[in-house]
XYZ file of N, CA and C in Angstrom:
720
model
N -109.960 -13.789 22.319
C -109.924 -12.796 23.377
C -108.116 -12.677 23.847
N -107.658 -14.107 23.250
C -106.286 -13.893 23.547
C -105.451 -12.756 22.945
N -105.859 -12.963 21.506
C -105.352 -11.896 20.436
C -105.778 -10.513 21.145
N -106.996 -10.130 21.284
C -107.294 -9.014 21.963
C -106.491 -8.418 22.868
N -106.102 -9.449 23.972
C -105.431 -9.236 25.101
C -103.938 -8.970 24.786
N -103.393 -9.535 23.783
C -101.963 -9.445 23.445
C -101.814 -7.895 22.887
N -102.968 -7.564 22.004
C -102.951 -6.222 21.602
C -102.902 -5.202 22.380
N -103.642 -5.676 23.600
C -103.724 -4.264 24.550
C -102.487 -4.265 25.174
N -101.709 -5.321 25.562
C -100.454 -5.257 26.102
C -99.294 -4.532 25.204
N -99.587 -4.789 23.996
C -98.686 -4.334 23.124
C -98.985 -2.480 23.074
N -100.231 -2.305 22.963
C -100.393 -0.849 22.920
C -99.703 -0.118 24.336
N -100.127 -0.845 25.427
C -99.736 -0.457 26.619
C -98.281 -0.076 26.658
N -97.376 -1.111 26.161
C -95.790 -0.831 26.409
C -95.614 0.118 25.230
N -96.032 0.238 24.274
C -95.898 1.175 23.312
C -96.278 2.692 23.751
N -97.101 2.799 24.496
C -97.512 3.988 25.053
C -96.302 4.363 26.068
N -96.202 3.398 26.919
C -95.136 3.727 28.021
C -93.717 4.193 27.358
N -93.200 3.531 26.434
C -92.007 3.626 25.639
C -92.008 5.128 25.086
N -93.277 5.571 24.373
C -93.369 6.829 24.049
C -93.222 7.876 24.821
N -94.000 7.893 26.116
C -93.816 8.572 27.156
C -92.665 8.957 27.903
N -91.927 7.804 27.859
C -90.423 7.737 28.764
C -89.637 8.452 27.513
N -89.753 8.195 26.372
C -88.778 9.057 25.221
C -88.943 10.315 25.297
N -90.298 10.800 25.219
C -90.707 12.109 25.277
C -90.303 12.988 26.416
N -90.153 12.010 27.564
C -89.627 12.780 28.953
C -88.337 12.996 28.933
N -87.517 12.178 28.481
C -86.259 12.077 28.358
C -85.723 13.203 27.488
N -86.507 13.206 26.338
C -85.905 14.443 25.425
C -86.357 15.718 26.016
N -87.558 15.932 26.574
C -87.582 17.309 27.281
C -86.793 17.892 28.454
N -86.564 16.746 29.249
C -85.697 17.065 30.633
C -84.392 17.022 30.222
N -83.891 16.334 29.195
C -82.341 16.359 28.994
C -81.648 17.065 27.949
N -82.491 17.680 27.062
C -82.189 18.365 26.022
C -81.151 19.645 26.237
N -81.516 20.378 27.145
C -80.836 21.463 27.549
C -79.680 21.245 28.274
N -79.455 20.259 28.809
C -78.292 19.955 29.653
C -77.064 19.513 28.520
N -77.551 19.266 27.435
C -76.572 18.846 26.268
C -76.340 19.812 25.553
N -76.723 20.972 25.710
C -76.367 22.321 24.903
C -75.206 22.930 25.702
N -74.002 22.970 24.644
C -72.822 23.692 25.274
C -73.136 25.007 25.530
N -72.441 25.607 26.515
C -72.528 27.106 26.836
C -72.011 27.960 25.757
N -72.373 29.015 25.314
C -71.912 29.885 24.126
C -70.403 30.271 24.243
N -69.661 30.175 23.429
C -68.417 30.638 23.594
C -68.262 32.152 23.768
N -67.300 32.477 24.489
C -66.866 34.111 24.528
C -65.656 34.487 23.852
N -65.537 35.086 22.914
C -64.384 35.342 22.172
C -63.254 36.132 23.070
N -62.369 35.865 22.835
C -61.106 36.536 23.610
C -61.004 37.930 22.942
N -60.566 38.872 24.157
C -60.414 40.015 23.254
C -59.158 40.168 22.733
N -58.916 41.185 21.863
C -57.884 41.523 21.227
C -57.040 42.614 21.863
N -55.642 42.740 21.745
C -54.834 43.855 22.075
C -55.260 45.113 21.547
N -55.037 46.278 22.388
C -55.323 47.698 22.017
C -54.124 48.143 21.267
N -54.164 49.133 20.502
C -52.951 49.944 19.916
C -52.882 51.277 20.902
N -52.033 51.611 21.338
C -51.438 52.965 22.244
C -51.686 53.924 20.995
N -52.126 55.136 21.731
C -52.199 56.336 20.772
C -51.217 57.491 21.386
N -51.567 57.920 22.529
C -50.998 58.982 23.232
C -51.085 58.627 24.636
N -49.840 59.079 25.485
C -48.469 59.944 24.916
C -47.834 58.800 24.099
N -47.142 59.320 23.141
C -46.500 58.559 21.987
C -45.254 57.945 22.653
N -44.726 56.604 21.958
C -43.381 56.225 22.723
C -42.238 57.226 22.477
N -41.308 56.932 23.292
C -39.940 57.612 23.294
C -40.292 59.307 23.012
N -41.106 59.892 23.422
C -41.512 61.251 23.173
C -41.551 62.064 24.378
N -41.444 63.310 24.230
C -41.845 64.285 25.352
C -43.177 64.535 25.206
N -44.059 64.325 26.405
C -45.672 64.704 26.313
C -45.720 66.161 26.778
N -46.164 67.136 26.038
C -46.141 68.585 26.410
C -47.528 69.180 26.201
N -48.491 68.243 26.236
C -50.003 68.844 25.871
C -50.591 68.560 27.304
N -50.157 68.201 28.637
C -50.981 67.869 29.729
C -51.357 69.355 30.097
N -52.513 69.358 30.858
C -52.936 70.298 31.935
C -52.095 70.635 33.041
N -51.537 71.454 33.084
C -50.689 71.821 34.486
C -51.410 72.266 35.541
N -51.126 71.324 36.638
C -52.013 71.592 37.779
C -51.015 72.353 39.038
N -49.810 72.233 39.076
C -48.869 72.748 39.820
C -47.277 72.679 39.176
N -46.448 73.066 40.010
C -44.994 73.136 39.534
C -44.597 71.548 39.222
N -45.245 70.653 40.184
C -44.880 69.416 40.022
C -45.794 68.217 39.357
N -47.117 68.880 39.269
C -48.026 67.960 38.452
C -48.717 68.426 37.388
N -49.117 67.467 36.521
C -50.148 67.947 35.497
C -51.100 66.374 35.160
N -52.095 67.035 34.516
C -53.068 66.071 34.104
C -52.802 65.383 32.962
N -52.843 64.428 32.522
C -52.358 64.016 31.225
C -53.297 62.788 30.592
N -53.970 63.073 29.464
C -54.692 62.080 28.838
C -54.434 61.091 28.210
N -54.446 59.755 28.637
C -54.001 58.648 27.860
C -55.065 58.182 27.069
N -54.439 57.880 25.557
C -55.496 57.309 24.766
C -55.057 56.064 23.932
N -55.854 55.273 23.612
C -55.648 54.096 22.843
C -56.829 53.607 21.939
N -56.581 53.021 21.084
C -57.753 52.167 20.272
C -58.505 51.442 20.733
N -59.866 51.225 20.523
C -60.762 50.151 21.252
C -60.459 48.945 20.515
N -60.397 47.879 21.210
C -60.236 46.545 20.837
C -61.432 45.632 20.610
N -61.557 44.523 19.818
C -62.573 43.754 19.772
C -62.733 42.843 20.913
N -63.830 42.501 21.182
C -64.409 41.749 22.161
C -64.102 42.132 23.574
N -63.940 43.263 23.907
C -63.282 43.965 25.223
C -64.305 44.867 25.846
N -64.783 44.601 27.071
C -65.433 45.183 27.868
C -64.850 46.323 28.801
N -63.830 45.843 29.305
C -62.812 46.693 29.954
C -61.319 46.933 29.847
N -61.017 48.070 30.007
C -59.284 48.173 29.519
C -58.685 48.487 31.201
N -57.692 47.816 31.419
C -56.801 48.012 32.569
C -55.495 48.754 32.061
N -55.290 49.994 32.590
C -54.006 50.737 32.590
C -53.108 50.777 33.342
N -51.872 50.626 32.998
C -50.736 50.025 33.927
C -49.661 51.012 33.608
N -49.380 51.945 34.564
C -48.652 53.158 34.676
C -47.303 52.816 35.488
N -45.936 53.135 35.046
C -45.093 53.105 36.268
C -43.850 54.296 35.980
N -43.784 54.952 37.186
C -43.057 56.067 37.232
C -41.478 55.407 37.259
N -40.717 55.684 36.302
C -39.386 55.113 36.009
C -38.255 55.580 36.975
N -38.693 56.737 37.465
C -37.558 57.102 38.407
C -37.715 56.426 39.858
N -39.069 56.018 40.240
C -39.449 55.879 41.726
C -39.659 54.219 41.614
N -40.459 53.865 40.267
C -40.849 52.510 40.245
C -42.332 52.472 40.951
N -42.916 53.445 41.431
C -44.318 53.432 41.658
C -45.128 53.138 40.648
N -46.124 52.159 41.051
C -46.770 51.833 39.885
C -48.313 51.942 40.029
N -48.954 52.303 39.046
C -50.530 52.564 39.080
C -51.249 51.575 38.305
N -52.382 51.116 38.530
C -53.205 50.349 37.876
C -54.605 50.701 38.120
N -55.363 50.940 37.078
C -56.669 51.359 37.198
C -57.549 50.923 35.791
N -59.033 50.862 36.131
C -59.653 50.242 34.819
C -60.778 51.185 34.410
N -61.117 51.221 33.168
C -62.139 51.818 32.611
C -62.704 51.069 31.419
N -63.978 51.608 31.108
C -64.832 51.097 29.921
C -64.533 51.799 28.669
N -63.968 52.829 28.753
C -63.782 53.615 27.597
C -62.333 53.572 26.942
N -62.033 54.350 25.989
C -60.600 54.131 25.332
C -59.752 55.330 25.852
N -59.973 55.860 26.989
C -59.111 56.946 27.403
C -59.477 57.211 28.792
N -58.384 57.827 29.433
C -58.416 58.227 30.927
C -57.500 59.244 31.146
N -57.921 60.170 32.066
C -56.900 61.045 32.407
C -56.510 61.094 33.576
N -55.085 60.967 33.950
C -54.454 60.759 35.262
C -53.520 61.998 35.818
N -53.358 62.130 36.893
C -52.637 63.232 37.605
C -51.382 62.611 37.789
N -50.134 63.171 37.076
C -48.910 62.403 37.259
C -47.807 63.751 37.605
N -46.682 63.270 38.006
C -45.428 63.950 38.137
C -44.865 64.580 36.855
N -44.593 65.868 36.948
C -43.738 66.679 35.919
C -42.457 66.254 35.827
N -41.811 66.536 34.533
C -40.294 66.260 34.613
C -39.801 64.827 34.768
N -40.699 63.721 34.355
C -40.516 62.630 35.097
C -40.985 61.489 33.827
N -40.049 60.360 33.695
C -40.322 59.508 32.679
C -41.109 58.564 33.151
N -42.219 58.183 32.185
C -42.987 57.001 32.416
C -43.070 55.758 31.445
N -43.654 54.729 32.125
C -44.104 53.844 31.175
C -45.311 53.231 31.310
N -46.017 52.874 29.946
C -47.583 52.524 30.435
C -47.810 51.434 29.126
N -48.933 50.584 29.500
C -49.373 49.589 28.750
C -50.814 49.503 29.046
N -51.391 48.734 28.219
C -53.179 48.576 28.362
C -53.260 47.021 28.279
N -54.224 46.570 29.178
C -54.610 45.130 29.288
C -56.244 45.107 28.714
N -56.456 44.443 27.574
C -57.934 44.325 27.283
C -58.556 43.155 27.878
N -59.907 43.301 28.640
C -60.607 42.286 29.361
C -61.975 42.031 28.753
N -62.528 40.960 29.004
C -63.975 40.550 28.536
C -64.660 39.952 29.695
N -65.707 40.286 29.833
C -66.785 39.739 30.898
C -66.865 37.961 30.488
N -66.969 37.210 31.484
C -67.248 35.739 31.313
C -65.945 34.997 30.823
N -64.635 35.786 30.660
C -63.610 34.992 30.525
C -62.311 35.375 31.220
N -61.138 34.659 31.229
C -60.253 34.986 32.084
C -59.118 35.309 30.975
N -59.372 35.130 29.725
C -58.386 35.510 28.512
C -58.467 37.168 28.553
N -57.118 37.332 28.577
C -56.783 39.047 28.116
C -55.677 39.176 27.130
N -55.617 40.324 26.598
C -54.516 40.710 25.754
C -53.933 42.305 25.902
N -52.685 41.927 25.887
C -51.690 43.244 26.165
C -51.156 43.862 25.345
N -51.387 45.082 25.296
C -50.808 46.121 24.202
C -49.366 46.161 24.290
N -48.743 46.988 23.446
C -47.376 47.136 23.369
C -47.052 47.977 24.744
N -45.734 48.129 25.110
C -45.338 49.005 26.150
C -44.584 50.241 25.601
N -45.054 51.523 26.032
C -44.544 52.660 25.544
C -43.990 53.470 26.762
N -43.000 54.279 26.441
C -42.278 55.186 27.407
C -42.324 56.503 26.901
N -42.538 57.545 27.864
C -42.820 58.869 27.489
C -42.118 59.822 28.560
N -41.813 60.843 28.309
C -41.051 61.902 29.548
C -42.114 62.982 29.432
N -42.726 63.045 30.667
C -43.915 64.136 31.038
C -43.134 65.432 31.201
N -43.454 66.466 30.490
C -42.908 67.813 30.272
C -42.794 68.411 31.745
N -41.637 69.289 31.900
C -41.368 69.675 33.376
C -41.151 71.095 33.067
N -41.144 72.134 34.182
C -41.168 73.356 34.083
C -39.503 73.679 33.609
N -39.252 74.543 32.689
C -37.896 74.787 32.247
C -36.812 74.000 32.017
N -37.295 72.678 31.620
C -36.518 71.778 31.067
C -36.191 71.869 29.719
N -34.965 71.888 29.290
C -34.144 71.976 28.078
C -33.586 70.927 27.313
N -33.148 69.932 28.403
C -32.594 68.695 27.868
C -32.846 67.646 29.032
N -33.304 66.556 28.488
C -34.063 65.492 29.485
C -33.016 64.119 29.538
N -32.924 63.816 30.561
C -32.261 62.495 31.133
C -32.891 61.472 30.080
N -31.815 60.424 29.929
C -32.266 59.330 29.099
C -33.168 58.503 29.972
N -34.032 57.741 29.136
C -34.991 56.733 29.775
C -34.018 55.570 30.530
N -34.512 55.157 31.484
C -33.740 53.996 31.940
C -33.443 52.665 31.030
N -32.319 52.247 31.020
C -31.908 51.169 30.184
C -32.862 49.861 30.391
N -33.020 49.055 29.393
C -33.864 47.759 29.674
C -32.888 46.542 29.334
N -33.124 45.542 30.029
C -32.256 44.197 29.799
C -32.943 43.610 28.456
N -32.078 43.115 27.718
C -32.269 42.468 26.604
C -31.531 41.076 26.908
N -30.713 40.679 27.130
C -29.875 39.671 27.219
C -28.977 39.357 28.527
N -29.041 38.713 29.626
C -30.125 37.800 29.829
C -31.303 38.746 30.060
N -32.499 38.319 30.077
C -33.714 38.818 30.412
C -33.978 38.830 31.961
N -34.661 39.678 32.482
C -34.376 39.752 34.170
C -35.279 38.494 34.376
N -34.546 37.746 35.293
C -35.040 36.513 35.941
C -34.765 35.278 35.348
N -33.934 35.565 34.359
C -33.692 34.256 33.438
C -32.810 33.372 33.962
N -32.739 32.120 33.777
C -32.145 31.034 34.142
C -31.225 30.372 32.955
N -30.063 30.463 33.049
C -29.175 30.177 31.719
C -28.245 28.815 32.281
N -27.726 28.094 31.234
C -27.129 27.049 31.170
C -25.781 27.500 31.613
N -25.098 26.433 32.545
C -23.798 26.684 33.055
C -22.768 27.216 32.024
N -22.076 28.376 32.182
C -21.370 28.706 31.185
C -20.027 29.434 31.592
N -18.956 29.753 31.332
C -18.095 30.562 31.824
C -17.956 32.011 31.304
N -18.559 32.541 30.449
C -18.585 33.966 30.074
C -20.312 34.044 29.556
N -20.568 35.312 29.584
C -21.888 35.753 28.908
C -21.993 37.133 28.354
N -22.422 37.618 27.299
C -22.571 38.781 26.865
C -23.825 39.516 27.432
N -23.492 40.767 27.942
C -24.831 41.254 28.500
C -25.412 42.624 27.709
N -26.579 42.585 27.368
C -27.075 43.377 26.394
C -28.224 43.881 26.742
N -28.488 45.301 26.421
C -29.494 46.196 26.856
C -29.804 47.049 25.692
N -31.242 47.690 25.914
C -31.602 48.800 25.108
C -31.779 50.275 25.900
N -31.727 51.376 25.164
C -32.137 52.608 25.888
C -32.238 53.606 24.871
N -32.981 54.498 25.489
C -33.555 55.858 24.635
C -33.502 56.914 25.149
N -33.482 58.212 24.518
C -33.469 59.563 25.046
C -34.482 60.141 23.978
N -35.168 61.287 24.696
C -35.948 62.187 23.986
C -35.000 62.951 23.021
N -34.030 63.382 23.741
C -32.964 64.413 22.840
C -32.169 63.653 21.950
N -32.111 62.228 21.967
C -31.314 61.260 21.347
C -29.590 61.821 21.445
N -28.995 61.843 22.434
C -28.155 62.476 22.690
C -27.114 61.498 23.845
N -27.658 60.264 23.943
C -26.710 59.329 24.887
C -25.198 59.344 24.236
N -24.480 59.284 25.373
C -23.058 59.302 24.886
C -22.422 57.880 25.435
N -22.692 57.345 26.854
C -22.092 56.277 27.274
C -22.983 55.480 28.221
N -22.597 54.256 28.499
C -23.219 53.370 29.355
C -22.248 52.724 30.286
N -22.736 52.711 31.731
C -21.346 52.311 32.667
C -22.526 50.956 33.072
N -21.631 49.740 33.182
C -22.315 48.660 33.775
C -21.617 48.106 35.139
N -22.827 48.150 36.152
C -22.482 47.571 37.341
C -22.716 45.973 37.426
N -21.941 45.376 37.924
C -22.214 43.706 37.907
C -21.607 43.119 39.306
N -22.171 42.011 39.538
C -21.576 41.397 40.791
C -22.849 40.432 41.300
N -22.581 39.485 42.391
C -23.132 38.641 43.025
C -24.196 39.208 44.149
N -24.024 40.355 44.482
C -24.408 41.170 45.377
C -25.885 41.740 44.959
N -26.764 41.710 45.710
C -28.104 42.519 45.405
C -27.985 43.680 44.788
N -27.223 44.764 45.405
C -26.769 46.070 44.791
C -25.458 45.917 44.198
N -25.251 45.499 42.842
C -24.169 45.357 42.378
C -23.223 46.611 42.560
N -21.814 46.432 42.638
C -20.874 47.614 43.022
C -19.761 47.632 41.911
N -19.409 46.469 41.449
C -18.220 46.293 40.314
C -18.553 46.895 39.127
N -17.894 47.902 38.820
C -17.927 48.469 37.408
C -17.355 47.619 36.035
N -17.980 47.274 35.243
C -17.417 46.765 33.979
C -16.731 47.709 33.232
N -16.885 48.822 33.498
C -16.406 50.160 32.543
C -17.401 50.587 31.933
N -17.200 51.800 30.988
C -18.068 52.406 30.326
C -17.968 52.203 28.671
N -18.970 52.193 28.061
C -19.030 51.767 26.594
C -20.000 52.765 25.739
N -19.779 52.856 24.808
C -20.816 53.650 23.768
C -21.871 52.577 23.355
N -21.428 51.491 23.386
C -22.078 50.139 22.654
C -23.271 49.886 23.755
N -24.341 48.938 23.037
C -25.332 48.586 23.614
C -25.065 47.021 24.593
N -23.908 46.603 24.611
C -23.515 45.499 25.259
C -22.241 45.520 25.699
N -21.639 44.515 26.566
C -20.530 43.950 26.753
C -20.326 42.735 26.719
N -18.939 42.258 26.028
C -18.996 40.704 25.907
C -17.959 40.215 26.757
N -18.124 38.817 26.983
C -17.110 38.095 27.558
C -17.070 38.559 29.108
N -18.273 38.474 29.695
C -18.236 38.707 31.191
C -18.178 37.386 31.892
N -17.152 37.331 32.738
C -16.803 35.934 33.674
C -18.084 35.693 34.377
N -18.437 34.385 34.336
C -19.636 34.151 35.373
C -19.132 32.589 35.629
N -19.913 32.071 36.802
C -19.619 30.656 37.108
C -21.011 30.137 37.500
N -21.100 28.798 37.535
C -22.354 27.924 37.787
C -22.690 27.907 39.058
N -24.205 27.634 39.271
C -24.906 27.709 40.557
C -24.812 28.916 41.175
N -25.077 30.214 40.552
C -24.705 31.517 40.992
C -25.855 32.425 40.423
N -26.185 33.361 41.343
C -26.951 34.241 40.954
C -26.246 35.742 40.679
N -26.524 36.471 39.643
C -25.870 37.631 39.565
C -26.697 38.784 39.265
N -26.286 40.031 39.542
C -27.227 41.153 39.359
C -26.315 42.101 38.695
N -26.981 42.804 38.022
C -26.489 43.948 37.123
C -27.272 45.056 36.630
N -26.688 46.555 36.467
C -27.510 47.601 36.611
C -26.683 48.431 35.298
N -27.436 49.069 34.657
C -26.773 49.987 33.492
C -27.071 51.603 33.863
N -26.211 52.140 34.032
C -26.207 53.882 34.131
C -25.851 54.572 32.689
N -26.911 55.104 32.294
C -26.934 55.931 30.967
C -26.611 57.228 31.252
N -25.874 57.508 30.441
C -25.139 59.301 30.569
C -25.664 59.965 29.043
N -25.952 61.304 29.085
C -26.030 62.029 27.873
C -24.887 63.061 27.627
N -25.100 63.635 26.597
C -23.950 64.890 26.287
C -24.057 66.094 27.137
N -25.129 66.048 27.866
C -25.172 67.181 28.936
C -25.074 66.386 30.383
N -24.671 65.394 30.529
C -24.150 64.981 31.755
C -25.478 64.360 32.767
N -26.692 64.342 31.899
C -27.912 63.755 32.611
C -27.621 62.218 32.661
N -27.980 61.620 33.650
C -27.928 60.326 33.960
C -29.223 59.644 34.213
N -29.281 58.063 34.194
C -30.479 57.630 34.551
C -29.901 56.075 34.913
N -30.533 55.480 36.138
C -30.227 54.282 36.551
C -31.256 53.111 36.120
N -30.945 52.308 35.433
C -31.751 51.166 35.332
C -32.467 50.384 36.704
N -33.258 49.585 36.438
C -33.579 48.711 37.531
C -32.315 47.909 37.702
N -32.184 47.162 38.512
C -31.396 45.954 38.920
C -31.948 44.900 38.448
N -31.046 44.304 37.566
C -31.692 42.993 36.677
C -30.940 41.809 37.345
N -31.298 40.756 37.370
C -30.868 39.296 37.709
C -31.141 38.069 36.957
N -30.114 37.515 37.034
C -30.048 36.253 36.290
C -29.439 34.870 37.101
N -29.656 33.980 36.931
C -29.171 32.793 37.497
C -28.487 31.877 36.675
N -27.277 31.433 37.009
C -26.348 30.281 36.317
C -26.635 29.061 36.729
N -27.148 27.977 36.054
C -27.455 26.824 36.657
C -26.236 25.994 37.156
C-alpha cells in the first residue's frame, strides 16, 4: 500500500509540473517575441528643378506666379516625403508632405528658391534628407539673373570656435548666368553688420581680426557683371 501511495503522489506532482510548464509556455511565449524591426528610409535623389539652373517650364498663372512641378526619385522604405522650399529673397518657408514622388506648387516668378526632401517611414522617427538644390524660377522679360545668395562655408552658421585673434571667412555662391564679379563682406558685433571688409573676386577673406568671448555677424553681397546683386543671410559665430 505504501508503494502505491508513493506512486500516486509522484504522478500527481508530475502532472502539476507538466501543467504549470505548459501554462507558462503558452502565456509567456508572446511576451518574449521582439517587435519587428522597421527599416530606416533612405534619402531621395532630386530630379527637377535642377540645381543652379533657371526653371522655365512652369505653367504661368500670372505676371508674378507660376505652377512648378517638383520631382525626385522614390526612396527605399519610405511612406511619405516632406518637401521643404525656401524663397531666397524673403526667407519665406514652405513645408508640405505627399506620398508620391512629385508635387506641383504655386511659387513666385523671377525669384530664387532652395529646396530639399525628407524621407519618412511609418512606425519610426528615423528620417533621411536629400541634397539641397537651388534654382531661379523664370520671370517675365528677364534676360540676366541676379546671383544666388552666398552660403557660409567657414565658420558655419552658429559655430562656436576656440579663442583666436584672426579668422578666414569663406563662402560659396553661384549664378545662372555665371557672371559673378565681386563679393563685398559686411562684418561686426551688431546683429546687422555694417562694417565693410572690402570687395574681392575670391570666395574668402583672410586675417579678419576677432576677440574671445564675442559673437560676430557677417553678410556677403554678391554682384554680377550687369550690376545685379544679392544679399546673403546674416551669419553668426561665437568666439569662446
